[in-house]
Amino acid sequence: METDGTAVAPGQSVDAADRGPPEGDRQHGAEAPLGEGTGGAGDPEVVVEVTWTGPAGDTSPSGEEEWNGFLAGTAEGPGEEEQEERVPPEWKRGDPVTPQHVLRLRGYTREFLCSPEDNVYNINFSRFKIRELQSGAVILDIKKHCPTEIKDVFDVDPGRFIQYHFSPSFLALKEIGATLEFTVGRRAVNRLRLIERHFFRNLLLKTFDFEIGFCIPFSRNTCEHIYSLPDLDPSTVAEMVASPFETRSDSFYFANNRLIMHHKAEYSFDQPDPSSSSSSSS
């Protein structure tokens, strides 16, 4: 999820700037169909930069409002092989983008596969929180101010591109929980589904597939997705740390198997760890 906001957990900062994703190619490899490729995201977007340099400490944020919430499990949805059996042999530009199509992508997309206007349900994200499951430590907590009354208003500045700045210790985490809080406009959302594809250069790190389900009109909703992070070999970790923003992800949101939102993210893992900073200063 990408929103303008303020990181409220200790040890983090969020800077928003009115600029788009980086231009040009920073990922090697041949072009692939369905928007795959190596360059930036295309149309101008607000970039939110999030920096995390270690565990935030306090694991129990106070005053958190209880919304209509549910826990989305660690299951990654229907098997990829099962999905691929139902995919047409070739996707042509102008065809609808389906979950089966994005599950077959061979790399990070070079452009957005839908427009902000495709969010006909006026889904607006108001909070994004990541916590480390083993300790419960809050890694980041981004909030966007929203009025108490839910309105059916189109977000003209959805902020579909984000850059995260993490320390190398983030790559050693085993499981994280990512909480989304969002509102829905006047139209009910049926079979809301999130598919995330994470790549380092042309290497697929992992696919996450979450069924969020049904959301009633004018509702405020909370869900937590559990991510089992991939086991990476030391050489890959070293390359990822040495290659800022060559780790990327596409987040595809579907309603009734129709793509309604596409968010993109880039990651760096070169921020100093707090432990190393404190030891060097001493």
PDB file of C-alpha atoms in Angstrom:
ATOM      1  CA  MET A   1       0.000   0.000   0.000  1.00  0.00           C
ATOM      2  CA  GLU A   2       1.275   3.427  -0.838  1.00  0.00           C
ATOM      3  CA  THR A   3      -0.031   6.576   0.769  1.00  0.00           C
ATOM      4  CA  ASP A   4       1.272   9.925   1.809  1.00  0.00           C
ATOM      5  CA  GLY A   5       1.718   9.735   5.525  1.00  0.00           C
ATOM      6  CA  THR A   6       3.906   9.954   8.567  1.00  0.00           C
ATOM      7  CA  ALA A   7       5.838   7.075  10.049  1.00  0.00           C
ATOM      8  CA  VAL A   8       4.914   7.139  13.694  1.00  0.00           C
ATOM      9  CA  ALA A   9       7.060   4.322  15.064  1.00  0.00           C
ATOM     10  CA  PRO A  10      10.460   5.262  16.527  1.00  0.00           C
ATOM     11  CA  GLY A  11      13.458   5.004  14.257  1.00  0.00           C
ATOM     12  CA  GLN A  12      11.556   5.703  11.043  1.00  0.00           C
ATOM     13  CA  SER A  13      10.913   8.641   8.792  1.00  0.00           C
ATOM     14  CA  VAL A  14       8.678   9.293   5.838  1.00  0.00           C
ATOM     15  CA  ASP A  15       9.414  11.903   3.220  1.00  0.00           C
ATOM     16  CA  ALA A  16       6.938  12.651   0.459  1.00  0.00           C
ATOM     17  CA  ALA A  17       7.945  14.454  -2.710  1.00  0.00           C
ATOM     18  CA  ASP A  18       6.010  15.318  -5.825  1.00  0.00           C
ATOM     19  CA  ARG A  19       8.085  13.314  -8.202  1.00  0.00           C
ATOM     20  CA  GLY A  20       7.595  10.190 -10.228  1.00  0.00           C
ATOM     21  CA  PRO A  21       9.354   6.844 -10.276  1.00  0.00           C
ATOM     22  CA  PRO A  22      12.919   6.941 -11.583  1.00  0.00           C
ATOM     23  CA  GLU A  23      13.325   7.115 -15.323  1.00  0.00           C
ATOM     24  CA  GLY A  24      15.340   4.702 -17.392  1.00  0.00           C
ATOM     25  CA  ASP A  25      16.401   1.112 -17.026  1.00  0.00           C
ATOM     26  CA  ARG A  26      17.990  -0.182 -13.864  1.00  0.00           C
ATOM     27  CA  GLN A  27      17.116  -3.839 -14.321  1.00  0.00           C
ATOM     28  CA  HIS A  28      18.789  -6.035 -16.879  1.00  0.00           C
ATOM     29  CA  GLY A  29      16.994  -8.437 -19.170  1.00  0.00           C
ATOM     30  CA  ALA A  30      14.841  -8.652 -22.252  1.00  0.00           C
ATOM     31  CA  GLU A  31      11.426  -7.073 -22.429  1.00  0.00           C
ATOM     32  CA  ALA A  32       8.455  -9.287 -21.680  1.00  0.00           C
ATOM     33  CA  PRO A  33       4.733  -8.927 -22.468  1.00  0.00           C
ATOM     34  CA  LEU A  34       1.972  -7.446 -20.295  1.00  0.00           C
ATOM     35  CA  GLY A  35       3.901  -4.417 -19.133  1.00  0.00           C
ATOM     36  CA  GLU A  36       6.954  -6.335 -17.960  1.00  0.00           C
ATOM     37  CA  GLY A  37      10.287  -4.660 -18.319  1.00  0.00           C
ATOM     38  CA  THR A  38      13.112  -2.786 -16.808  1.00  0.00           C
ATOM     39  CA  GLY A  39      12.324   0.903 -16.592  1.00  0.00           C
ATOM     40  CA  GLY A  40      10.365   3.253 -14.369  1.00  0.00           C
ATOM     41  CA  ALA A  41       6.664   3.244 -13.710  1.00  0.00           C
ATOM     42  CA  GLY A  42       5.552   5.671 -16.390  1.00  0.00           C
ATOM     43  CA  ASP A  43       3.062   8.344 -15.358  1.00  0.00           C
ATOM     44  CA  PRO A  44       4.008  10.848 -12.612  1.00  0.00           C
ATOM     45  CA  GLU A  45       3.253   9.656  -9.097  1.00  0.00           C
ATOM     46  CA  VAL A  46       3.798  10.905  -5.575  1.00  0.00           C
ATOM     47  CA  VAL A  47       6.746   9.040  -4.096  1.00  0.00           C
ATOM     48  CA  VAL A  48       6.677   8.160  -0.413  1.00  0.00           C
ATOM     49  CA  GLU A  49      10.066   7.240   1.012  1.00  0.00           C
ATOM     50  CA  VAL A  50      10.052   5.111   4.149  1.00  0.00           C
ATOM     51  CA  THR A  51      13.206   4.528   6.179  1.00  0.00           C
ATOM     52  CA  TRP A  52      13.562   1.713   8.736  1.00  0.00           C
ATOM     53  CA  THR A  53      16.862   1.041  10.487  1.00  0.00           C
ATOM     54  CA  GLY A  54      15.839  -1.533  13.058  1.00  0.00           C
ATOM     55  CA  PRO A  55      13.127  -2.732  15.451  1.00  0.00           C
ATOM     56  CA  ALA A  56      10.927   0.038  16.726  1.00  0.00           C
ATOM     57  CA  GLY A  57      10.747  -1.291  20.277  1.00  0.00           C
ATOM     58  CA  ASP A  58       7.213  -0.633  21.517  1.00  0.00           C
ATOM     59  CA  THR A  59       4.997  -3.473  20.323  1.00  0.00           C
ATOM     60  CA  SER A  60       1.598  -2.231  21.428  1.00  0.00           C
ATOM     61  CA  PRO A  61       0.469   1.035  19.786  1.00  0.00           C
ATOM     62  CA  SER A  62      -1.974   2.798  22.054  1.00  0.00           C
ATOM     63  CA  GLY A  63      -5.340   4.154  21.105  1.00  0.00           C
ATOM     64  CA  GLU A  64      -5.778   2.022  18.012  1.00  0.00           C
ATOM     65  CA  GLU A  65      -9.385   2.084  16.896  1.00  0.00           C
ATOM     66  CA  GLU A  66     -11.124  -1.256  16.440  1.00  0.00           C
ATOM     67  CA  TRP A  67     -12.553  -1.429  12.928  1.00  0.00           C
ATOM     68  CA  ASN A  68     -14.244  -4.173  10.961  1.00  0.00           C
ATOM     69  CA  GLY A  69     -11.121  -6.312  10.851  1.00  0.00           C
ATOM     70  CA  PHE A  70     -10.008  -9.822  10.042  1.00  0.00           C
ATOM     71  CA  LEU A  71      -6.803 -11.740   9.705  1.00  0.00           C
ATOM     72  CA  ALA A  72      -5.720 -12.915   6.269  1.00  0.00           C
ATOM     73  CA  GLY A  73      -3.696 -16.094   6.677  1.00  0.00           C
ATOM     74  CA  THR A  74      -0.354 -17.078   5.270  1.00  0.00           C
ATOM     75  CA  ALA A  75      -1.828 -19.173   2.460  1.00  0.00           C
ATOM     76  CA  GLU A  76      -0.759 -17.901  -0.911  1.00  0.00           C
ATOM     77  CA  GLY A  77      -4.075 -18.618  -2.609  1.00  0.00           C
ATOM     78  CA  PRO A  78      -4.670 -21.012  -5.488  1.00  0.00           C
ATOM     79  CA  GLY A  79      -1.557 -22.793  -6.684  1.00  0.00           C
ATOM     80  CA  GLU A  80       0.303 -21.024  -9.459  1.00  0.00           C
ATOM     81  CA  GLU A  81       0.345 -24.135 -11.632  1.00  0.00           C
ATOM     82  CA  GLU A  82      -3.419 -24.485 -11.247  1.00  0.00           C
ATOM     83  CA  GLN A  83      -3.867 -20.825 -12.217  1.00  0.00           C
ATOM     84  CA  GLU A  84      -1.645 -21.101 -15.262  1.00  0.00           C
ATOM     85  CA  GLU A  85      -3.745 -23.915 -16.708  1.00  0.00           C
ATOM     86  CA  ARG A  86      -6.619 -21.460 -17.168  1.00  0.00           C
ATOM     87  CA  VAL A  87      -4.545 -18.689 -18.746  1.00  0.00           C
ATOM     88  CA  PRO A  88      -4.944 -17.928 -22.459  1.00  0.00           C
ATOM     89  CA  PRO A  89      -1.743 -18.765 -24.343  1.00  0.00           C
ATOM     90  CA  GLU A  90      -1.036 -15.144 -25.218  1.00  0.00           C
ATOM     91  CA  TRP A  91      -2.105 -11.833 -23.728  1.00  0.00           C
ATOM     92  CA  LYS A  92      -2.768  -9.001 -26.164  1.00  0.00           C
ATOM     93  CA  ARG A  93      -2.650  -5.320 -25.251  1.00  0.00           C
ATOM     94  CA  GLY A  94      -6.160  -4.111 -24.570  1.00  0.00           C
ATOM     95  CA  ASP A  95      -7.278  -7.456 -23.103  1.00  0.00           C
ATOM     96  CA  PRO A  96      -8.489  -7.449 -19.481  1.00  0.00           C
ATOM     97  CA  VAL A  97      -5.709  -8.059 -16.974  1.00  0.00           C
ATOM     98  CA  THR A  98      -6.667 -11.072 -14.839  1.00  0.00           C
ATOM     99  CA  PRO A  99      -5.075 -12.709 -11.788  1.00  0.00           C
ATOM    100  CA  GLN A 100      -3.931 -15.552 -14.033  1.00  0.00           C
ATOM    101  CA  HIS A 101      -2.066 -13.112 -16.241  1.00  0.00           C
ATOM    102  CA  VAL A 102      -0.156 -11.363 -13.457  1.00  0.00           C
ATOM    103  CA  LEU A 103       0.784 -14.705 -11.911  1.00  0.00           C
ATOM    104  CA  ARG A 104       2.622 -15.461 -15.139  1.00  0.00           C
ATOM    105  CA  LEU A 105       4.652 -12.261 -15.237  1.00  0.00           C
ATOM    106  CA  ARG A 106       8.348 -12.956 -15.662  1.00  0.00           C
ATOM    107  CA  GLY A 107       9.553  -9.668 -14.210  1.00  0.00           C
ATOM    108  CA  TYR A 108       8.711  -6.337 -12.616  1.00  0.00           C
ATOM    109  CA  THR A 109       6.359  -4.295 -14.790  1.00  0.00           C
ATOM    110  CA  ARG A 110       7.682  -1.231 -16.591  1.00  0.00           C
ATOM    111  CA  GLU A 111       4.307   0.550 -16.455  1.00  0.00           C
ATOM    112  CA  PHE A 112       1.048   0.578 -14.547  1.00  0.00           C
ATOM    113  CA  LEU A 113      -1.438  -1.965 -15.877  1.00  0.00           C
ATOM    114  CA  CYS A 114      -4.505   0.087 -14.933  1.00  0.00           C
ATOM    115  CA  SER A 115      -5.369   3.727 -14.338  1.00  0.00           C
ATOM    116  CA  PRO A 116      -6.429   5.380 -11.057  1.00  0.00           C
ATOM    117  CA  GLU A 117      -9.918   5.721 -12.566  1.00  0.00           C
ATOM    118  CA  ASP A 118     -10.257   1.921 -12.547  1.00  0.00           C
ATOM    119  CA  ASN A 119     -10.729   2.132  -8.781  1.00  0.00           C
ATOM    120  CA  VAL A 120     -14.494   2.442  -9.274  1.00  0.00           C
ATOM    121  CA  TYR A 121     -15.112   1.380  -5.666  1.00  0.00           C
ATOM    122  CA  ASN A 122     -13.249   4.431  -4.337  1.00  0.00           C
ATOM    123  CA  ILE A 123     -11.064   2.318  -2.064  1.00  0.00           C
ATOM    124  CA  ASN A 124      -8.850   4.664  -0.041  1.00  0.00           C
ATOM    125  CA  PHE A 125      -6.005   3.398   2.126  1.00  0.00           C
ATOM    126  CA  SER A 126      -5.588   5.198   5.438  1.00  0.00           C
ATOM    127  CA  ARG A 127      -2.976   3.145   7.274  1.00  0.00           C
ATOM    128  CA  PHE A 128      -0.173   0.687   6.568  1.00  0.00           C
ATOM    129  CA  LYS A 129       1.641  -1.008   9.432  1.00  0.00           C
ATOM    130  CA  ILE A 130       4.362  -3.668   9.379  1.00  0.00           C
ATOM    131  CA  ARG A 131       5.313  -5.676  12.459  1.00  0.00           C
ATOM    132  CA  GLU A 132       7.809  -8.458  13.027  1.00  0.00           C
ATOM    133  CA  LEU A 133       5.799 -11.471  14.163  1.00  0.00           C
ATOM    134  CA  GLN A 134       8.290 -13.145  16.473  1.00  0.00           C
ATOM    135  CA  SER A 135       8.908 -10.114  18.682  1.00  0.00           C
ATOM    136  CA  GLY A 136       5.853  -8.058  17.784  1.00  0.00           C
ATOM    137  CA  ALA A 137       8.076  -5.041  17.133  1.00  0.00           C
ATOM    138  CA  VAL A 138       6.474  -2.410  14.907  1.00  0.00           C
ATOM    139  CA  ILE A 139       8.724  -1.783  11.916  1.00  0.00           C
ATOM    140  CA  LEU A 140       6.740   1.065  10.403  1.00  0.00           C
ATOM    141  CA  ASP A 141       3.355   2.649  10.812  1.00  0.00           C
ATOM    142  CA  ILE A 142       2.153   5.036   8.100  1.00  0.00           C
ATOM    143  CA  LYS A 143      -1.086   6.907   8.654  1.00  0.00           C
ATOM    144  CA  LYS A 144      -3.071   9.085   6.298  1.00  0.00           C
ATOM    145  CA  HIS A 145      -5.513  11.573   7.717  1.00  0.00           C
ATOM    146  CA  CYS A 146      -9.079  10.635   6.863  1.00  0.00           C
ATOM    147  CA  PRO A 147     -12.319  12.342   7.887  1.00  0.00           C
ATOM    148  CA  THR A 148     -14.564  10.552  10.363  1.00  0.00           C
ATOM    149  CA  GLU A 149     -17.382  10.414   7.811  1.00  0.00           C
ATOM    150  CA  ILE A 150     -16.730   8.024   4.918  1.00  0.00           C
ATOM    151  CA  LYS A 151     -17.416   9.735   1.596  1.00  0.00           C
ATOM    152  CA  ASP A 152     -17.696   8.317  -1.904  1.00  0.00           C
ATOM    153  CA  VAL A 153     -14.906  10.505  -3.302  1.00  0.00           C
ATOM    154  CA  PHE A 154     -12.374   9.611  -5.965  1.00  0.00           C
ATOM    155  CA  ASP A 155      -8.782  10.033  -4.766  1.00  0.00           C
ATOM    156  CA  VAL A 156      -7.111  12.189  -7.415  1.00  0.00           C
ATOM    157  CA  ASP A 157      -3.670  11.609  -5.876  1.00  0.00           C
ATOM    158  CA  PRO A 158      -3.551   7.930  -4.896  1.00  0.00           C
ATOM    159  CA  GLY A 159       0.246   7.715  -4.526  1.00  0.00           C
ATOM    160  CA  ARG A 160       0.804   4.460  -6.398  1.00  0.00           C
ATOM    161  CA  PHE A 161       4.607   4.367  -6.132  1.00  0.00           C
ATOM    162  CA  ILE A 162       6.685   4.074  -2.954  1.00  0.00           C
ATOM    163  CA  GLN A 163      10.331   3.630  -2.015  1.00  0.00           C
ATOM    164  CA  TYR A 164      11.325   1.817   1.174  1.00  0.00           C
ATOM    165  CA  HIS A 165      14.691   2.251   2.896  1.00  0.00           C
ATOM    166  CA  PHE A 166      15.547  -0.665   5.190  1.00  0.00           C
ATOM    167  CA  SER A 167      18.662  -1.886   6.957  1.00  0.00           C
ATOM    168  CA  PRO A 168      20.272  -5.243   6.026  1.00  0.00           C
ATOM    169  CA  SER A 169      18.726  -6.828   9.134  1.00  0.00           C
ATOM    170  CA  PHE A 170      15.315  -6.642   7.462  1.00  0.00           C
ATOM    171  CA  LEU A 171      16.441  -9.424   5.101  1.00  0.00           C
ATOM    172  CA  ALA A 172      17.009 -11.707   8.085  1.00  0.00           C
ATOM    173  CA  LEU A 173      13.373 -11.534   9.228  1.00  0.00           C
ATOM    174  CA  LYS A 174      11.323 -14.720   8.867  1.00  0.00           C
ATOM    175  CA  GLU A 175       7.726 -13.502   9.131  1.00  0.00           C
ATOM    176  CA  ILE A 176       6.063 -10.107   9.150  1.00  0.00           C
ATOM    177  CA  GLY A 177       2.481  -8.952   9.476  1.00  0.00           C
ATOM    178  CA  ALA A 178       1.269  -6.149   7.220  1.00  0.00           C
ATOM    179  CA  THR A 179      -1.919  -4.389   8.319  1.00  0.00           C
ATOM    180  CA  LEU A 180      -4.021  -2.450   5.822  1.00  0.00           C
ATOM    181  CA  GLU A 181      -6.764  -0.067   6.845  1.00  0.00           C
ATOM    182  CA  PHE A 182      -8.997   1.266   4.105  1.00  0.00           C
ATOM    183  CA  THR A 183     -12.423   2.662   3.365  1.00  0.00           C
ATOM    184  CA  VAL A 184     -14.870   1.741   0.620  1.00  0.00           C
ATOM    185  CA  GLY A 185     -17.246   4.090  -1.224  1.00  0.00           C
ATOM    186  CA  ARG A 186     -20.890   3.567  -2.136  1.00  0.00           C
ATOM    187  CA  ARG A 187     -20.330   0.344  -4.107  1.00  0.00           C
ATOM    188  CA  ALA A 188     -19.842  -2.987  -2.361  1.00  0.00           C
ATOM    189  CA  VAL A 189     -16.632  -4.816  -3.242  1.00  0.00           C
ATOM    190  CA  ASN A 190     -16.896  -8.525  -3.935  1.00  0.00           C
ATOM    191  CA  ARG A 191     -13.920 -10.902  -3.937  1.00  0.00           C
ATOM    192  CA  LEU A 192     -11.264  -8.307  -3.223  1.00  0.00           C
ATOM    193  CA  ARG A 193      -7.902  -9.967  -3.833  1.00  0.00           C
ATOM    194  CA  LEU A 194      -4.280  -8.829  -3.518  1.00  0.00           C
ATOM    195  CA  ILE A 195      -1.455 -10.423  -5.519  1.00  0.00           C
ATOM    196  CA  GLU A 196       2.090  -9.257  -4.873  1.00  0.00           C
ATOM    197  CA  ARG A 197       5.100 -10.199  -6.999  1.00  0.00           C
ATOM    198  CA  HIS A 198       8.546  -9.453  -5.549  1.00  0.00           C
ATOM    199  CA  PHE A 199      11.654  -9.421  -7.744  1.00  0.00           C
ATOM    200  CA  PHE A 200      15.352  -8.778  -7.375  1.00  0.00           C
ATOM    201  CA  ARG A 201      16.377  -7.791 -10.888  1.00  0.00           C
ATOM    202  CA  ASN A 202      14.920 -10.659 -12.956  1.00  0.00           C
ATOM    203  CA  LEU A 203      14.825 -13.130 -10.053  1.00  0.00           C
ATOM    204  CA  LEU A 204      11.354 -13.841  -8.656  1.00  0.00           C
ATOM    205  CA  LEU A 205      11.774 -13.795  -4.887  1.00  0.00           C
ATOM    206  CA  LYS A 206       8.219 -14.756  -3.975  1.00  0.00           C
ATOM    207  CA  THR A 207       4.560 -14.384  -4.898  1.00  0.00           C
ATOM    208  CA  PHE A 208       1.977 -13.554  -2.250  1.00  0.00           C
ATOM    209  CA  ASP A 209      -1.716 -14.105  -2.951  1.00  0.00           C
ATOM    210  CA  PHE A 210      -4.313 -12.925  -0.409  1.00  0.00           C
ATOM    211  CA  GLU A 211      -8.104 -13.126  -0.538  1.00  0.00           C
ATOM    212  CA  ILE A 212      -9.483 -10.106   1.314  1.00  0.00           C
ATOM    213  CA  GLY A 213     -13.096 -10.931   0.474  1.00  0.00           C
ATOM    214  CA  PHE A 214     -16.295  -8.888   0.614  1.00  0.00           C
ATOM    215  CA  CYS A 215     -16.498  -5.267   1.790  1.00  0.00           C
ATOM    216  CA  ILE A 216     -19.821  -3.517   2.346  1.00  0.00           C
ATOM    217  CA  PRO A 217     -20.471   0.023   1.051  1.00  0.00           C
ATOM    218  CA  PHE A 218     -19.278   2.966   3.142  1.00  0.00           C
ATOM    219  CA  SER A 219     -17.257   0.651   5.384  1.00  0.00           C
ATOM    220  CA  ARG A 220     -13.980   1.089   7.228  1.00  0.00           C
ATOM    221  CA  ASN A 221     -11.958  -2.116   7.126  1.00  0.00           C
ATOM    222  CA  THR A 222      -8.807  -3.613   8.606  1.00  0.00           C
ATOM    223  CA  CYS A 223      -6.954  -6.736   7.535  1.00  0.00           C
ATOM    224  CA  GLU A 224      -3.550  -8.163   8.382  1.00  0.00           C
ATOM    225  CA  HIS A 225      -1.612 -10.232   5.861  1.00  0.00           C
ATOM    226  CA  ILE A 226       1.037 -12.627   7.148  1.00  0.00           C
ATOM    227  CA  TYR A 227       4.156 -12.783   4.986  1.00  0.00           C
ATOM    228  CA  SER A 228       6.534 -15.724   5.254  1.00  0.00           C
ATOM    229  CA  LEU A 229       9.669 -14.171   3.818  1.00  0.00           C
ATOM    230  CA  PRO A 230      11.843 -16.195   1.436  1.00  0.00           C
ATOM    231  CA  ASP A 231      15.070 -17.852   2.535  1.00  0.00           C
ATOM    232  CA  LEU A 232      17.822 -16.141   0.589  1.00  0.00           C
ATOM    233  CA  ASP A 233      21.348 -17.374   0.087  1.00  0.00           C
ATOM    234  CA  PRO A 234      24.116 -15.102   1.417  1.00  0.00           C
ATOM    235  CA  SER A 235      25.312 -14.092  -2.048  1.00  0.00           C
ATOM    236  CA  THR A 236      21.831 -12.887  -3.041  1.00  0.00           C
ATOM    237  CA  VAL A 237      21.492 -10.950   0.218  1.00  0.00           C
ATOM    238  CA  ALA A 238      24.866  -9.291  -0.389  1.00  0.00           C
ATOM    239  CA  GLU A 239      23.822  -8.287  -3.903  1.00  0.00           C
ATOM    240  CA  MET A 240      20.510  -6.894  -2.688  1.00  0.00           C
ATOM    241  CA  VAL A 241      22.246  -4.790  -0.038  1.00  0.00           C
ATOM    242  CA  ALA A 242      24.759  -3.524  -2.599  1.00  0.00           C
ATOM    243  CA  SER A 243      22.065  -2.738  -5.191  1.00  0.00           C
ATOM    244  CA  PRO A 244      19.581  -0.159  -3.827  1.00  0.00           C
ATOM    245  CA  PHE A 245      16.158  -0.124  -5.500  1.00  0.00           C
ATOM    246  CA  GLU A 246      16.855  -3.124  -7.730  1.00  0.00           C
ATOM    247  CA  THR A 247      14.518  -5.067  -5.430  1.00  0.00           C
ATOM    248  CA  ARG A 248      10.996  -4.232  -6.573  1.00  0.00           C
ATOM    249  CA  SER A 249       7.411  -5.344  -6.245  1.00  0.00           C
ATOM    250  CA  ASP A 250       4.082  -5.071  -8.017  1.00  0.00           C
ATOM    251  CA  SER A 251       0.880  -5.103  -5.963  1.00  0.00           C
ATOM    252  CA  PHE A 252      -2.249  -5.937  -7.934  1.00  0.00           C
ATOM    253  CA  TYR A 253      -5.722  -5.463  -6.437  1.00  0.00           C
ATOM    254  CA  PHE A 254      -8.617  -7.293  -8.065  1.00  0.00           C
ATOM    255  CA  ALA A 255     -12.381  -7.167  -7.522  1.00  0.00           C
ATOM    256  CA  ASN A 256     -14.327 -10.000  -9.140  1.00  0.00           C
ATOM    257  CA  ASN A 257     -11.116 -10.861 -11.034  1.00  0.00           C
ATOM    258  CA  ARG A 258     -10.953  -7.373 -12.536  1.00  0.00           C
ATOM    259  CA  LEU A 259      -7.815  -5.304 -11.943  1.00  0.00           C
ATOM    260  CA  ILE A 260      -8.829  -2.124 -10.104  1.00  0.00           C
ATOM    261  CA  MET A 261      -5.530  -0.945  -8.578  1.00  0.00           C
ATOM    262  CA  HIS A 262      -1.832  -1.423  -9.302  1.00  0.00           C
ATOM    263  CA  HIS A 263       0.827  -0.192  -6.896  1.00  0.00           C
ATOM    264  CA  LYS A 264       4.590  -0.381  -7.340  1.00  0.00           C
ATOM    265  CA  ALA A 265       7.457  -0.298  -4.838  1.00  0.00           C
ATOM    266  CA  GLU A 266      11.238  -0.275  -4.738  1.00  0.00           C
ATOM    267  CA  TYR A 267      13.445  -1.277  -1.805  1.00  0.00           C
ATOM    268  CA  SER A 268      16.928  -0.524  -0.545  1.00  0.00           C
ATOM    269  CA  PHE A 269      18.637  -2.406   2.279  1.00  0.00           C
ATOM    270  CA  ASP A 270      21.699  -0.234   2.830  1.00  0.00           C
ATOM    271  CA  GLN A 271      20.632   1.816   5.862  1.00  0.00           C
ATOM    272  CA  PRO A 272      22.959   1.445   8.886  1.00  0.00           C
ATOM    273  CA  ASP A 273      21.794  -0.931  11.597  1.00  0.00           C
ATOM    274  CA  PRO A 274      21.310   0.784  14.989  1.00  0.00           C
ATOM    275  CA  SER A 275      23.636  -1.724  16.657  1.00  0.00           C
ATOM    276  CA  SER A 276      26.499  -0.993  14.277  1.00  0.00           C
ATOM    277  CA  SER A 277      25.957   2.770  14.594  1.00  0.00           C
ATOM    278  CA  SER A 278      26.040   2.668  18.393  1.00  0.00           C
ATOM    279  CA  SER A 279      29.114   0.418  18.490  1.00  0.00           C
ATOM    280  CA  SER A 280      31.046   2.630  16.076  1.00  0.00           C
ATOM    281  CA  SER A 281      30.208   5.757  18.058  1.00  0.00           C
ATOM    282  CA  SER A 282      31.443   4.164  21.253  1.00  0.00           C
TER     283      SER A 282
END
